[in-house]
């Protein structure tokens, strides 16, 4: 056997069998019927059990943005708070119920996490 006949890619896995069209159509209809009956496949965000009411997605974003590399990359950040305050700066630290912002070169401001509503980066809402 020469190198031209060697397989380019080998995937170690179970064998794959192709079903005739009639059986394949019947199998797809069964799968659709099962999915429609099973309501547990829906994805939703669980309500938070922490003190205060805030989404877990927002808390994950705050933890993500508090890491050293992300603090350098994601600039400028604008934080919209509950009471209408807008802060431009970066996140210094995040605890379960408080976040500390670095607003100026040496000015630190601390707010409860549940007051942070939105985070904007370069004019776009972070998702």
mmCIF file of C-alpha atoms in Angstrom:
data_model
loop_
_atom_site.group_PDB
_atom_site.id
_atom_site.type_symbol
_atom_site.label_atom_id
_atom_site.label_comp_id
_atom_site.label_asym_id
_atom_site.label_seq_id
_atom_site.Cartn_x
_atom_site.Cartn_y
_atom_site.Cartn_z
ATOM 1 C CA UNK A 1 0.000 0.000 0.000
ATOM 2 C CA UNK A 2 1.403 3.387 -0.887
ATOM 3 C CA UNK A 3 0.779 6.727 0.789
ATOM 4 C CA UNK A 4 -1.869 7.705 -1.797
ATOM 5 C CA UNK A 5 -4.213 4.966 -0.593
ATOM 6 C CA UNK A 6 -3.845 5.661 3.140
ATOM 7 C CA UNK A 7 -6.911 7.198 4.786
ATOM 8 C CA UNK A 8 -6.627 10.922 5.457
ATOM 9 C CA UNK A 9 -8.791 10.828 8.563
ATOM 10 C CA UNK A 10 -9.707 7.970 10.872
ATOM 11 C CA UNK A 11 -12.405 8.414 13.502
ATOM 12 C CA UNK A 12 -12.574 5.750 16.157
ATOM 13 C CA UNK A 13 -16.258 5.226 16.798
ATOM 14 C CA UNK A 14 -19.178 2.866 16.382
ATOM 15 C CA UNK A 15 -20.191 1.786 12.882
ATOM 16 C CA UNK A 16 -22.798 3.847 11.072
ATOM 17 C CA UNK A 17 -25.676 2.201 9.221
ATOM 18 C CA UNK A 18 -27.874 3.970 6.689
ATOM 19 C CA UNK A 19 -31.581 3.179 6.823
ATOM 20 C CA UNK A 20 -33.797 2.968 3.729
ATOM 21 C CA UNK A 21 -35.937 6.076 3.105
ATOM 22 C CA UNK A 22 -39.191 4.550 4.422
ATOM 23 C CA UNK A 23 -37.680 3.530 7.769
ATOM 24 C CA UNK A 24 -35.827 6.835 8.086
ATOM 25 C CA UNK A 25 -39.033 8.854 7.616
ATOM 26 C CA UNK A 26 -40.845 6.743 10.234
ATOM 27 C CA UNK A 27 -37.963 7.177 12.702
ATOM 28 C CA UNK A 28 -37.906 10.979 12.273
ATOM 29 C CA UNK A 29 -41.667 11.175 12.839
ATOM 30 C CA UNK A 30 -41.278 9.186 16.079
ATOM 31 C CA UNK A 31 -38.514 11.516 17.280
ATOM 32 C CA UNK A 32 -40.619 14.616 16.551
ATOM 33 C CA UNK A 33 -43.582 13.074 18.376
ATOM 34 C CA UNK A 34 -41.379 12.307 21.442
ATOM 35 C CA UNK A 35 -39.952 15.838 21.519
ATOM 36 C CA UNK A 36 -43.405 17.396 21.327
ATOM 37 C CA UNK A 37 -44.635 15.251 24.224
ATOM 38 C CA UNK A 38 -41.609 15.844 26.440
ATOM 39 C CA UNK A 39 -41.746 19.353 27.909
ATOM 40 C CA UNK A 40 -38.610 18.925 29.986
ATOM 41 C CA UNK A 41 -36.403 19.725 26.980
ATOM 42 C CA UNK A 42 -37.071 23.447 27.266
ATOM 43 C CA UNK A 43 -34.182 25.558 28.530
ATOM 44 C CA UNK A 44 -34.798 28.287 31.050
ATOM 45 C CA UNK A 45 -32.840 30.243 33.595
ATOM 46 C CA UNK A 46 -33.402 29.135 37.152
ATOM 47 C CA UNK A 47 -34.309 31.871 39.574
ATOM 48 C CA UNK A 48 -31.383 32.835 41.742
ATOM 49 C CA UNK A 49 -31.314 31.770 45.367
ATOM 50 C CA UNK A 50 -28.793 34.411 46.425
ATOM 51 C CA UNK A 51 -29.718 37.396 48.551
ATOM 52 C CA UNK A 52 -31.207 40.052 46.282
ATOM 53 C CA UNK A 53 -32.707 39.395 42.909
ATOM 54 C CA UNK A 54 -30.345 39.333 39.926
ATOM 55 C CA UNK A 55 -29.831 36.952 37.078
ATOM 56 C CA UNK A 56 -27.109 34.349 37.147
ATOM 57 C CA UNK A 57 -26.119 35.365 33.613
ATOM 58 C CA UNK A 58 -25.313 38.887 34.765
ATOM 59 C CA UNK A 59 -23.316 37.542 37.715
ATOM 60 C CA UNK A 60 -21.316 35.319 35.348
ATOM 61 C CA UNK A 61 -20.579 38.348 33.126
ATOM 62 C CA UNK A 62 -19.378 40.322 36.147
ATOM 63 C CA UNK A 63 -17.059 37.475 37.234
ATOM 64 C CA UNK A 64 -15.814 37.125 33.655
ATOM 65 C CA UNK A 65 -15.076 40.844 33.323
ATOM 66 C CA UNK A 66 -13.256 40.953 36.675
ATOM 67 C CA UNK A 67 -10.408 38.698 35.465
ATOM 68 C CA UNK A 68 -7.118 40.490 34.672
ATOM 69 C CA UNK A 69 -7.009 39.764 30.933
ATOM 70 C CA UNK A 70 -10.651 40.706 30.352
ATOM 71 C CA UNK A 71 -10.148 43.944 32.315
ATOM 72 C CA UNK A 72 -7.546 44.967 29.730
ATOM 73 C CA UNK A 73 -9.446 43.801 26.642
ATOM 74 C CA UNK A 74 -13.004 44.922 27.405
ATOM 75 C CA UNK A 75 -12.610 48.695 27.570
ATOM 76 C CA UNK A 76 -14.525 51.008 27.836
ATOM 77 C CA UNK A 77 -17.319 49.400 29.846
ATOM 78 C CA UNK A 78 -20.442 51.321 30.833
ATOM 79 C CA UNK A 79 -22.572 49.920 33.649
ATOM 80 C CA UNK A 80 -26.243 50.918 33.907
ATOM 81 C CA UNK A 81 -27.497 50.732 37.475
ATOM 82 C CA UNK A 82 -31.026 50.546 38.877
ATOM 83 C CA UNK A 83 -31.252 54.152 40.039
ATOM 84 C CA UNK A 84 -30.283 55.578 36.623
ATOM 85 C CA UNK A 85 -26.573 55.924 37.396
ATOM 86 C CA UNK A 86 -24.143 55.134 34.590
ATOM 87 C CA UNK A 87 -20.581 54.226 35.493
ATOM 88 C CA UNK A 88 -17.734 54.051 33.023
ATOM 89 C CA UNK A 89 -14.800 51.999 34.211
ATOM 90 C CA UNK A 90 -13.802 48.428 34.945
ATOM 91 C CA UNK A 91 -14.611 45.801 37.543
ATOM 92 C CA UNK A 92 -12.155 45.517 40.407
ATOM 93 C CA UNK A 93 -13.715 42.670 42.451
ATOM 94 C CA UNK A 94 -16.963 40.715 42.579
ATOM 95 C CA UNK A 95 -18.413 39.032 45.667
ATOM 96 C CA UNK A 96 -21.728 37.184 45.778
ATOM 97 C CA UNK A 97 -23.617 40.333 46.728
ATOM 98 C CA UNK A 98 -21.290 43.296 45.967
ATOM 99 C CA UNK A 99 -19.259 44.518 43.019
ATOM 100 C CA UNK A 100 -16.451 47.076 43.201
ATOM 101 C CA UNK A 101 -15.837 49.288 40.174
ATOM 102 C CA UNK A 102 -12.624 51.137 39.360
ATOM 103 C CA UNK A 103 -14.021 54.402 37.994
ATOM 104 C CA UNK A 104 -10.984 56.677 37.848
ATOM 105 C CA UNK A 105 -7.327 55.789 38.239
ATOM 106 C CA UNK A 106 -7.667 55.443 42.036
ATOM 107 C CA UNK A 107 -11.392 55.832 42.708
ATOM 108 C CA UNK A 108 -13.259 52.684 43.822
ATOM 109 C CA UNK A 109 -17.057 52.553 44.036
ATOM 110 C CA UNK A 110 -18.980 49.614 45.554
ATOM 111 C CA UNK A 111 -22.590 48.718 44.686
ATOM 112 C CA UNK A 112 -24.785 45.700 45.390
ATOM 113 C CA UNK A 113 -24.837 43.247 42.474
ATOM 114 C CA UNK A 114 -28.631 43.390 42.244
ATOM 115 C CA UNK A 115 -28.441 47.081 41.254
ATOM 116 C CA UNK A 116 -26.499 46.366 38.046
ATOM 117 C CA UNK A 117 -29.009 46.140 35.192
ATOM 118 C CA UNK A 118 -27.001 46.245 31.951
ATOM 119 C CA UNK A 119 -23.399 46.223 30.763
ATOM 120 C CA UNK A 120 -22.398 48.018 27.562
ATOM 121 C CA UNK A 121 -19.108 47.559 25.719
ATOM 122 C CA UNK A 122 -18.277 49.903 22.820
ATOM 123 C CA UNK A 123 -21.872 51.076 22.716
ATOM 124 C CA UNK A 124 -23.371 47.560 22.407
ATOM 125 C CA UNK A 125 -25.199 45.596 25.070
ATOM 126 C CA UNK A 126 -23.152 42.607 26.247
ATOM 127 C CA UNK A 127 -25.127 39.382 25.824
#
